[in-house]
XYZ file of C-alpha atoms in Angstrom:
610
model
C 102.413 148.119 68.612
C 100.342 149.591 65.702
C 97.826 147.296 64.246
C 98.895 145.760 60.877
C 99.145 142.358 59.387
C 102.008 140.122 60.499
C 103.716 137.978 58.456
C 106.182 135.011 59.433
C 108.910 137.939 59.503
C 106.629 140.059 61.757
C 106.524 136.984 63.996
C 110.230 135.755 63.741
C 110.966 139.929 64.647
C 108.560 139.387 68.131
C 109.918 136.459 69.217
C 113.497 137.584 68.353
C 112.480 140.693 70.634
C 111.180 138.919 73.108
C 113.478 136.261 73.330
C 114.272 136.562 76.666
C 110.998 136.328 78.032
C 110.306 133.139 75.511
C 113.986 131.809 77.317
C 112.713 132.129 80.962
C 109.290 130.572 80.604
C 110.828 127.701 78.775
C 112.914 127.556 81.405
C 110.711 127.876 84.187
C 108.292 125.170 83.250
C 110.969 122.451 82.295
C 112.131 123.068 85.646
C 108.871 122.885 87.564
C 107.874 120.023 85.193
C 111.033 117.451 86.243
C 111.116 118.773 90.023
C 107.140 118.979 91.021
C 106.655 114.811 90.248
C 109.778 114.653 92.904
C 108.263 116.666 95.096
C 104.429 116.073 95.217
C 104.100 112.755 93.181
C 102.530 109.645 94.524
C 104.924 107.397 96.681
C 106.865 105.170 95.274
C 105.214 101.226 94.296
C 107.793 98.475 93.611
C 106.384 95.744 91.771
C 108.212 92.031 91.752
C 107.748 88.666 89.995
C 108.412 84.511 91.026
C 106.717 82.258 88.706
C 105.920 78.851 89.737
C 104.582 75.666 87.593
C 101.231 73.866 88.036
C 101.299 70.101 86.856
C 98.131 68.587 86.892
C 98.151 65.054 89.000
C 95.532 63.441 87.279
C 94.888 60.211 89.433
C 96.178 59.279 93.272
C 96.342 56.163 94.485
C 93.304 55.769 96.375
C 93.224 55.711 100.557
C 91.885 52.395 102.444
C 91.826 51.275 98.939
C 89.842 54.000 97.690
C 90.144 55.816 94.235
C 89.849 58.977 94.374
C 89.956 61.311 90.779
C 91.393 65.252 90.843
C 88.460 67.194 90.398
C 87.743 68.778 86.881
C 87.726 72.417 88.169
C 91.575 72.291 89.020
C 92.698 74.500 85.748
C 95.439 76.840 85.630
C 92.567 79.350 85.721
C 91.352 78.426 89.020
C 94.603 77.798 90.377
C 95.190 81.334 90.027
C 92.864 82.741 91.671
C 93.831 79.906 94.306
C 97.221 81.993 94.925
C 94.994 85.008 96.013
C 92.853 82.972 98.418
C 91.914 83.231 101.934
C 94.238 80.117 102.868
C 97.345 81.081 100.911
C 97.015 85.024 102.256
C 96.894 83.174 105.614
C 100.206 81.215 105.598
C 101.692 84.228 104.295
C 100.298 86.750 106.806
C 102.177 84.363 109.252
C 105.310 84.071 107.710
C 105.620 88.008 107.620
C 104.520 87.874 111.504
C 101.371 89.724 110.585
C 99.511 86.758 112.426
C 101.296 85.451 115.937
C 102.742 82.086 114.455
C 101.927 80.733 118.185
C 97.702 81.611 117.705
C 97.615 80.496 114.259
C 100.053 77.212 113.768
C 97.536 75.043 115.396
C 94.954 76.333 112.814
C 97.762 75.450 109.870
C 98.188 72.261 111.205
C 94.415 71.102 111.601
C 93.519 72.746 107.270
C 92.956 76.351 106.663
C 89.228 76.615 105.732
C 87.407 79.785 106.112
C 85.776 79.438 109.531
C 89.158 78.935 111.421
C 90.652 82.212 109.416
C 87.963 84.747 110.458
C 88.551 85.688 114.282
C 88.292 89.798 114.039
C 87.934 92.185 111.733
C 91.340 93.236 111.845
C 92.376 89.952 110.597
C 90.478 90.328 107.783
C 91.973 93.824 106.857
C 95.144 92.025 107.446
C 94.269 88.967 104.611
C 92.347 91.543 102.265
C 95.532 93.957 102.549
C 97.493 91.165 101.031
C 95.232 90.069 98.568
C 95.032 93.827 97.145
C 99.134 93.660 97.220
C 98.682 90.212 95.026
C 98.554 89.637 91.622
C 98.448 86.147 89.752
C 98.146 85.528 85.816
C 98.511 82.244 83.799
C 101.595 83.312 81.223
C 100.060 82.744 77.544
C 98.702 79.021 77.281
C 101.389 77.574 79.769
C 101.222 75.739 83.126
C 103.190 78.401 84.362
C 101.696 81.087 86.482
C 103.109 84.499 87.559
C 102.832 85.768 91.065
C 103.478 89.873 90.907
C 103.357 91.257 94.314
C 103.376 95.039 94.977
C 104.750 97.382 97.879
C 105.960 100.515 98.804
C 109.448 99.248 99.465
C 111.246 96.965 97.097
C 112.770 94.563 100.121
C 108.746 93.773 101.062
C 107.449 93.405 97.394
C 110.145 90.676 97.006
C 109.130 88.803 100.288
C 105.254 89.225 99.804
C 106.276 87.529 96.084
C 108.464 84.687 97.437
C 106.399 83.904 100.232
C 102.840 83.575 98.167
C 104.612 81.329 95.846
C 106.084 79.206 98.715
C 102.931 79.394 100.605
C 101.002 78.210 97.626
C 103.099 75.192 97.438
C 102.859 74.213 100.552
C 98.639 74.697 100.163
C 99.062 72.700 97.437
C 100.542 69.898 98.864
C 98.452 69.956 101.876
C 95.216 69.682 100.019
C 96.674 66.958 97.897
C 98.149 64.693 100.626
C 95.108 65.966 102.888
C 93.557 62.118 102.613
C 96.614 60.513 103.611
C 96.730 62.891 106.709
C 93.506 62.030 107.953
C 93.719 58.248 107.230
C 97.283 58.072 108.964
C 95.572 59.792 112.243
C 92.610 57.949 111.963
C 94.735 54.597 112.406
C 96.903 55.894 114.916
C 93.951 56.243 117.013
C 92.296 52.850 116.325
C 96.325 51.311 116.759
C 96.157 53.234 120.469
C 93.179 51.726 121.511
C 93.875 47.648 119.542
C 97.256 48.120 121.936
C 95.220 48.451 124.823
C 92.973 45.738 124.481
C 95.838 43.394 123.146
C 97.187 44.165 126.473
C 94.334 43.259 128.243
C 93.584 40.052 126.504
C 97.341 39.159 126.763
C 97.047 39.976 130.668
C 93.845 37.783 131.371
C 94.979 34.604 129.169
C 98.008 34.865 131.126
C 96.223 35.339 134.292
C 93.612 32.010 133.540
C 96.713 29.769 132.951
C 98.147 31.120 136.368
C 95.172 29.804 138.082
C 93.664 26.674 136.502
C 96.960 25.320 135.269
C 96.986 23.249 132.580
C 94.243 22.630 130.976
C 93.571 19.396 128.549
C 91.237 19.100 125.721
C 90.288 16.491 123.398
C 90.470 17.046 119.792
C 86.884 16.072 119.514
C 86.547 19.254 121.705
C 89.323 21.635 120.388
C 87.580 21.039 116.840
C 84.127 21.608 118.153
C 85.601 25.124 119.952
C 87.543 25.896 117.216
C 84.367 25.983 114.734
C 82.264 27.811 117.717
C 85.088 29.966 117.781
C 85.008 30.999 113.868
C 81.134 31.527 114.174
C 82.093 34.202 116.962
C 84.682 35.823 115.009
C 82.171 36.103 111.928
C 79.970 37.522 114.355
C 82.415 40.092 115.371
C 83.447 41.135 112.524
C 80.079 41.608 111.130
C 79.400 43.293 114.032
C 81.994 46.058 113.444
C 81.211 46.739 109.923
C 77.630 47.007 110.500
C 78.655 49.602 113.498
C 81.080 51.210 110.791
C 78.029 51.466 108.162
C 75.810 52.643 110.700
C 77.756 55.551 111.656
C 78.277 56.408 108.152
C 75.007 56.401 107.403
C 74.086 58.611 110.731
C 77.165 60.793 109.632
C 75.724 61.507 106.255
C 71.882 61.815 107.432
C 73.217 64.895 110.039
C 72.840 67.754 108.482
C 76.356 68.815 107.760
C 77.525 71.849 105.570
C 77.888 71.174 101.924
C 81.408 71.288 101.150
C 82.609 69.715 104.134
C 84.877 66.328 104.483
C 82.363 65.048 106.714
C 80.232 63.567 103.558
C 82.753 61.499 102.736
C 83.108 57.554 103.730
C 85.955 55.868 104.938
C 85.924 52.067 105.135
C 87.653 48.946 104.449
C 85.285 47.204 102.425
C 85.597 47.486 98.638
C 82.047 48.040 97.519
C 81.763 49.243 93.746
C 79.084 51.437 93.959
C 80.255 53.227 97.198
C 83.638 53.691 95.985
C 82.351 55.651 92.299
C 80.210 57.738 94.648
C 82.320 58.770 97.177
C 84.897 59.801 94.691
C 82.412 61.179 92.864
C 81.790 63.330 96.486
C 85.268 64.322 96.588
C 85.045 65.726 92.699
C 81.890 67.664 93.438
C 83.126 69.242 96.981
C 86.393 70.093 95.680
C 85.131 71.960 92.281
C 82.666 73.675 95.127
C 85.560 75.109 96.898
C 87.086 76.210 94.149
C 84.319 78.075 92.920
C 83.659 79.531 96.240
C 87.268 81.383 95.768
C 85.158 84.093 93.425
C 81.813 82.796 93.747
C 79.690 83.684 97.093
C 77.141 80.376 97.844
C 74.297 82.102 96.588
C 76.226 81.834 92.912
C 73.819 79.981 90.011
C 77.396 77.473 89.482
C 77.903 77.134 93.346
C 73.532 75.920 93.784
C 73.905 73.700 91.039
C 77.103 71.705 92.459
C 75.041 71.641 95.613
C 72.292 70.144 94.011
C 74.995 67.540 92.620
C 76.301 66.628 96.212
C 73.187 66.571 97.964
C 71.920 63.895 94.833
C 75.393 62.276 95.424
C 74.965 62.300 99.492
C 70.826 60.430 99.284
C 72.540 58.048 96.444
C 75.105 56.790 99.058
C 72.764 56.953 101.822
C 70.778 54.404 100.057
C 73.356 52.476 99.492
C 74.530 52.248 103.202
C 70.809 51.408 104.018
C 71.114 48.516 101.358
C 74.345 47.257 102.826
C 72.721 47.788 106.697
C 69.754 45.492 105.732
C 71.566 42.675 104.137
C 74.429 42.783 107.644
C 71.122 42.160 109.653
C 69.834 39.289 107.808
C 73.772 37.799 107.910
C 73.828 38.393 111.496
C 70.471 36.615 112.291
C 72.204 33.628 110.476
C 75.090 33.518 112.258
C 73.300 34.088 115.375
C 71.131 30.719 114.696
C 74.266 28.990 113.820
C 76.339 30.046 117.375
C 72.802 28.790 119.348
C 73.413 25.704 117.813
C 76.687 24.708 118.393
C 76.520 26.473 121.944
C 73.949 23.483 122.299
C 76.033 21.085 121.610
C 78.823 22.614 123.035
C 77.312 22.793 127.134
C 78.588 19.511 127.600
C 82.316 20.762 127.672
C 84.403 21.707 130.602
C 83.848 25.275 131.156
C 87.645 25.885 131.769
C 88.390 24.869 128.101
C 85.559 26.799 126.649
C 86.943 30.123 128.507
C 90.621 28.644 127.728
C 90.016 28.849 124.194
C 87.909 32.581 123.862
C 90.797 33.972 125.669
C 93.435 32.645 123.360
C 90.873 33.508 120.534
C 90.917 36.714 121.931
C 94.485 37.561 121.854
C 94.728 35.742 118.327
C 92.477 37.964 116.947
C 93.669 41.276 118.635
C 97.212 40.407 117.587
C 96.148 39.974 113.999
C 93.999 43.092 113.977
C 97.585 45.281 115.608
C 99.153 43.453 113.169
C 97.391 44.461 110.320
C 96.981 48.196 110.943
C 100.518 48.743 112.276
C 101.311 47.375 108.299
C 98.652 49.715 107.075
C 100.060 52.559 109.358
C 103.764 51.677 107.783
C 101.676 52.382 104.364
C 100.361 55.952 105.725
C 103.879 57.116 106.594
C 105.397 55.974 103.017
C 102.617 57.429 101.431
C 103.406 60.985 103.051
C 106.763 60.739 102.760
C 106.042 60.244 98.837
C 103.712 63.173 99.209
C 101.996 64.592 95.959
C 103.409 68.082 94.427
C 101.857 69.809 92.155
C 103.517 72.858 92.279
C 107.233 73.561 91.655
C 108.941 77.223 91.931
C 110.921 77.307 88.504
C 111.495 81.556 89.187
C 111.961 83.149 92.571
C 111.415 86.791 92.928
C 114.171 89.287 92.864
C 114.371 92.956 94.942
C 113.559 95.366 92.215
C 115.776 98.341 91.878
C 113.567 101.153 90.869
C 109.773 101.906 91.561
C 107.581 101.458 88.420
C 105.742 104.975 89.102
C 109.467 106.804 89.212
C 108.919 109.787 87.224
C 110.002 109.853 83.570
C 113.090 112.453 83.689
C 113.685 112.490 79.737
C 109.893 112.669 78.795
C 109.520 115.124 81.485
C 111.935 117.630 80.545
C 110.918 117.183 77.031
C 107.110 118.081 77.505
C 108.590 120.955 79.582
C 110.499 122.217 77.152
C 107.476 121.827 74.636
C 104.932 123.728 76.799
C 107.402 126.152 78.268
C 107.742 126.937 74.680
C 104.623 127.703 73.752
C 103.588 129.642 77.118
C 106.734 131.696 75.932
C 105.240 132.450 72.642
C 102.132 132.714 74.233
C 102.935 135.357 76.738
C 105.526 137.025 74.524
C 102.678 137.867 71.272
C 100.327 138.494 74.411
C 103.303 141.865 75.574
C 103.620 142.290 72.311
C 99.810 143.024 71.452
C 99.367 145.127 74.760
C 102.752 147.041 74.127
C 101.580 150.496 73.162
C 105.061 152.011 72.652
C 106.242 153.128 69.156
C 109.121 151.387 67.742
C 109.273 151.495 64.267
C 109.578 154.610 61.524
C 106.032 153.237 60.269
C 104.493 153.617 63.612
C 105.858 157.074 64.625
C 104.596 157.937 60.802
C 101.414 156.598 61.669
C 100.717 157.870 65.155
C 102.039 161.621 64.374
C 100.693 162.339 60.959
C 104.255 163.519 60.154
C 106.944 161.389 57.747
C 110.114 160.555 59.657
C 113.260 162.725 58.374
C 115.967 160.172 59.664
C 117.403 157.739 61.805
C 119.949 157.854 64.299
C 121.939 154.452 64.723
C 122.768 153.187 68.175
C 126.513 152.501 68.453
C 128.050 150.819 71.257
C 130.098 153.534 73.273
C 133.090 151.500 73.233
C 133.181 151.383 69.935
C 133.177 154.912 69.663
C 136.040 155.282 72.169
C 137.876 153.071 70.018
C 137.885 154.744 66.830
C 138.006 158.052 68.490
C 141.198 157.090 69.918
C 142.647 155.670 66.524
C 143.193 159.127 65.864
C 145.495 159.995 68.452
C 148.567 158.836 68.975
C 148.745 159.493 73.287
C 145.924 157.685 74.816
C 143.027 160.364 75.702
C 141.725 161.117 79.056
C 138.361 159.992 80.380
C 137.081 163.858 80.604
C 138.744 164.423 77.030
C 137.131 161.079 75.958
C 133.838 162.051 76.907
C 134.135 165.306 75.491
C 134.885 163.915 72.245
C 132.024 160.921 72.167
C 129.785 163.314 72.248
C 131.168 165.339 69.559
C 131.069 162.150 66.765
C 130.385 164.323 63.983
C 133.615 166.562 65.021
C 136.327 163.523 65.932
C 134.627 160.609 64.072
C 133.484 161.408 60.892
C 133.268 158.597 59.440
C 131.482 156.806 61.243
C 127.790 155.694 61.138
C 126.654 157.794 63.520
C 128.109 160.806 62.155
C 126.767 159.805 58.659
C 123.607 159.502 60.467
C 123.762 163.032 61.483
C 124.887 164.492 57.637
C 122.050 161.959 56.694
C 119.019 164.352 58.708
C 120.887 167.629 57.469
C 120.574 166.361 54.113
C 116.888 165.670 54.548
C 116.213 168.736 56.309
C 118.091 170.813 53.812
C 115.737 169.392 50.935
C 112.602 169.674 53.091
C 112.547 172.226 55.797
C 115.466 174.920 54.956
C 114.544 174.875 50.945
C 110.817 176.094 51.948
C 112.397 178.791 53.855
C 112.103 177.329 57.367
C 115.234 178.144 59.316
C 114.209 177.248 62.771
C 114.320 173.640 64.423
C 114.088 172.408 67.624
C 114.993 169.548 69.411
C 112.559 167.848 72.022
C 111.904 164.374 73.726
C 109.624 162.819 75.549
C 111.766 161.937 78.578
C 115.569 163.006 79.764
C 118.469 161.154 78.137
C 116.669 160.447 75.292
C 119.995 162.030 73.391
C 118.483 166.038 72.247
C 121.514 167.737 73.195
C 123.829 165.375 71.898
C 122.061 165.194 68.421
C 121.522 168.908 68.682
C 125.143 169.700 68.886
C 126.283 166.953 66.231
C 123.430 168.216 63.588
C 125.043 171.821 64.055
C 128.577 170.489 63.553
C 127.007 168.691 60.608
C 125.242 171.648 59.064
C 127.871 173.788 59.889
C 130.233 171.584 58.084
C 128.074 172.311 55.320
C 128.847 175.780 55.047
C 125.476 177.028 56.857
C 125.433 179.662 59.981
C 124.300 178.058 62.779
C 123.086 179.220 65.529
C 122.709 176.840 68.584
C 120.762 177.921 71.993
C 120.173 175.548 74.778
C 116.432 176.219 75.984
C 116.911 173.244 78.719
C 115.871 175.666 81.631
C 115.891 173.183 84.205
C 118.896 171.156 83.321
C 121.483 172.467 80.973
C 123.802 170.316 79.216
C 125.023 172.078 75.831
C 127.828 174.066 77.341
C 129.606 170.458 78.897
C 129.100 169.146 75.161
C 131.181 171.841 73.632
C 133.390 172.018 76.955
C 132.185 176.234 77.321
C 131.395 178.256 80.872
C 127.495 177.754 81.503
C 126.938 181.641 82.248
C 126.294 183.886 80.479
C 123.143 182.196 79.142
C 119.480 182.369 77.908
C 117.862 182.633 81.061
C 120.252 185.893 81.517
C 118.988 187.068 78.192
C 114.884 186.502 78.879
C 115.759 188.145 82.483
C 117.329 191.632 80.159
C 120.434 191.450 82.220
C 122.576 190.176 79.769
C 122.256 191.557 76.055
C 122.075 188.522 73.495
C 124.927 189.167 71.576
C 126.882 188.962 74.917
C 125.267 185.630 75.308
C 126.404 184.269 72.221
C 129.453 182.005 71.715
C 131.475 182.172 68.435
C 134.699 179.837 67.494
C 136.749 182.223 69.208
C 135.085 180.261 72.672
C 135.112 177.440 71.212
C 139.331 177.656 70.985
C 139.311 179.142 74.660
C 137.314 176.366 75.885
C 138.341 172.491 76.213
C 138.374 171.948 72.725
C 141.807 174.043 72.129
C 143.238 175.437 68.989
C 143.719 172.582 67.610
C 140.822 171.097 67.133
C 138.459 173.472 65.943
C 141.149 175.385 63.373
C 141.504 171.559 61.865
C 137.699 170.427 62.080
C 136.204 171.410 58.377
C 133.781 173.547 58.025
C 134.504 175.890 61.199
C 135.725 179.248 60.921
C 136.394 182.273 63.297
């Protein structure tokens, strides 16, 4: 392509020429852009959503008549995060069978704190792969919270949603109603053993009457017992508590973890200051554990919380030290008093004495089974009317297409925009190394010499047709071919015969006026169309009135004599070889009228005579 300026013609003129290459590249890269993200894309991620409701329970009724307040830290916030925690990923690794249910049900049963969930590492991947799979996000200002859960099929990210939300709940609930749990077992316990000894006592007051018969006592006597009797069960009772604080105090003194239940007291008496601080325990350990969801115990928030309990935990052991000190001193009373009356009281028959203590005995044990059989009655109502926080107000659903599926429509519309462009790319980049000549301007340009015409293309068919307008029988295809060739002869009037009188005129005015009277017709490849303009500008110029004289120099292949439908021999190779004299060589109108053309066709053509 010569080197010019282009203009927006130039341009429209490449890429109309190269169409065809601008065609396949679009093409090509639309296609490769919608197939390749089938074909080599990531796999496919299904992402689901349940949404469940958090409402805050802002006071319980207390256990063994203690208060106890929801701690501060229990936000929507935190509750998030408490979706993605170890405990939650733990009920839910056993619900998908991740976990064997028959290991790990115990453990669910007993709380799910962090040192029963940590057996092997490949637990852990197990709990951390769900956690990464896990997703939860308070919605706007709400109490609602959404639980996304992602997979690689859509039937698993709609379990691993369902079951976090359901597992959550039932968390939830666990860790509300967890005081009611451990007061209910507590008391079954202490009802196991008060059955026992009921029996006892029961057995041996029935087993005294068996073998001293009756036994009579005045009321001087029963009165006097009964009071010694009182002073006993005083004793007793002061007895137990004083046990109960002492192990409370020696429970908090051990040097327990920070964070644990095992700070907290559990006791019958109502004391004012005990009760603030052990619910002011339970506030502290639970805001701990929450902040240990995100937090590791070396965290500035998680030290300064366990500065708060440990403050909380020397308060109350005071306290219980207090409380110790003034049992002793109430003991030592009662003590005096039952050395007293057992003074006084030597005098009675021993039988009576021993009478009385064992009916005292099962008095007293049938009260105490009494009493915590009612409170046991409490326990069970109280987790039957179990605390929920948490409600599911959205399960999950199976989602029906992954959320990386490749964009089809977007796809194939950047394809078609960069296919474009690599089309106009590569088509201006052939165009710019195409060194052929194509235009009348270039050949000007690259041969010094101007251009004296232009020979249309016609479409062969077209020049069979018109050809055959003129004949009335339908031509053969030797006759046919004869006479395509022969355009300026049979079809005069059409463009490429007026392309042909076109170059005679030019040449007449240029070459023949100056006296030049020889041309020659050459090409830079075969079939480039010589002969057949060779012939048709001789018809043309002949037509014209001028003497023409036509010899075919084509040594090697010969094609002149099939154009004009004439006998190849004798030729110009006979003439340059002497054997033949040239004006034997030469063929007049006379041949012409011999040959294929007939009589006809040459006495009618204009412009050829004999």
């Amino acid at each position: 392509m010569a080197q010019s300026d282009l203009n927006l013609i130039d341009f429209w003129l490449i890429v109309r020429k190269r169409r065809a290459m601008v065609l396949f590249a679009t093409v090509l890269v639309s296609l490769f852009t919608a197939v390749m993200p089938y074909l080599i894309g990531p796999e496919s991620t299904y992402k689901t959503s349940s949404r469940v409701r958090y409402e805050r329970s802002t006071t319980a009724t207390g256990l063994l008549q203690e208060t106890v307040s929801v701690s501060e830290g229990s936000d929507i916030a935190t509750q998030a995060e408490v979706i993605r925690s170890f405990p939650v990923m733990k009920r839910v690794a056993v619900q998908l069978g991740l976990i064997a249910k028959d290991i790990e049900a115990p453990a669910l049963d007993k709380g799910l704190d962090e040192k029963s969930v940590r057996p092997t590492p490949e637990f852990l991947n197990i709990i951390y792969g769900l956690q990464s799979r896990i997703e939860a996000t308070q919605e706007g200002s709400t109490n609602i919270i959404k639980v996304t859960a992602t997979a690689d099929d859509p039937k698993k990210a709609e379990r691993y949603a369902t079951l976090t939300a359901e597992a959550y709940r039932e968390e939830n609930i666990y860790n509300r109603n967890r005081q009611v749990i451990d007061a209910r077992r507590f008391v079954e316990g202490q009802l196991q053993a008060l059955e026992i000894s009921l029996r006892e006592a029961e057995q041996a007051l029935t087993e005294f009457k068996e073998q001293e018969g009756q036994v009579f006592v005045t009321e001087e006597a029963r009165e006097a017992l009964m009071q010694y009797q009182q002073l006993e069960a005083q004793q007793e009772k002061l007895l137990r508590v004083k046990k109960e604080v002492a192990n409370q105090l020696e429970s908090l003194k051990r040097a327990g973890e920070i964070g644990t239940t095992s700070n907290r007291v559990y006791s019958d008496e109502v004391e004012a200051l005990i009760s603030t601080l052990n619910k002011r325990m339970v506030d502290l350990t639970q805001e701990r554990n929450n902040l240990l969801i995100n937090y590791t115990p070396q965290h500035a928030l998680v030290k300064e919380l366990d500065r708060k309990v440990r403050n909380v935990k020397e308060e109350m052991i005071r306290e219980l030290e207090g409380k110790l000190g003034t049992f002793s001193e109430r003991e030592r009373a009662i003590q005096e008093s039952i050395v007293r009356y057992k003074d006084r009281y030597l005098s009675l028959p021993q039988a009576a004495i021993r009478l009385s203590r064992l009916e005292r005995d099962v008095m007293v044990n049938s009260n105490l089974y009494a009493s915590l059989k009612s409170k046991h009655q409490e326990f069970m109502i109280k987790g039957a009317e179990r605390i929920e926080e948490v409600s599911i107000i959205e399960p999950a659903v199976e989602p029906t297409r992954p959320i990386n599926a490749p964009n089809l429509p977007l796809n194939m519309f950047l394809g078609l925009l960069m296919g474009g462009m690599v089309g106009l790319v590569a088509a201006f980049l052939k165009e710019s190394l195409d060194t052929s000549i194509g235009t009348i301007e270039e050949v000007e340009a690259y041969l010094k010499v101007p251009v004296l015409g232009v020979i249309p293309r016609v479409d062969r068919k077209e020049i069979e047709r018109d050809i055959q307008q003129g004949f009335k029988e339908k031509l053969a295809p030797e006759t046919m071919d004869l006479y395509c060739n022969l355009v300026s002869l049979f079809d005069s009037q059409s463009p490429l015969a007026e392309g042909y009188r076109s170059l005679r005129t030019v040449i007449e005015f240029s070459g023949l006026a100056q006296g030049q009277r020889v041309l020659a017709f050459v090409s830079a490849g075969a079939q480039e169309g010589k002969s057949t303009s060779a012939v048709n500008l001789a018809i043309a110029l002949a037509q014209d009135g001028k003497r023409v004289l036509l010899v075919d120099a084509d040594l090697r292949k010969p094609v002149l004599h099939e154009r004009l439908g004439l006998e190849q021999t004798p030729g110009l190779s006979e003439v340059l070889l002497g054997t033949v004299p040239y004006t034997e060589a030469i063929r007049t109108v006379t041949d012409l009228i011999l040959g294929k053309l007939g009589v006809d066709t040459v006495i009618n053509a204009p412009g050829l005579t004999i």
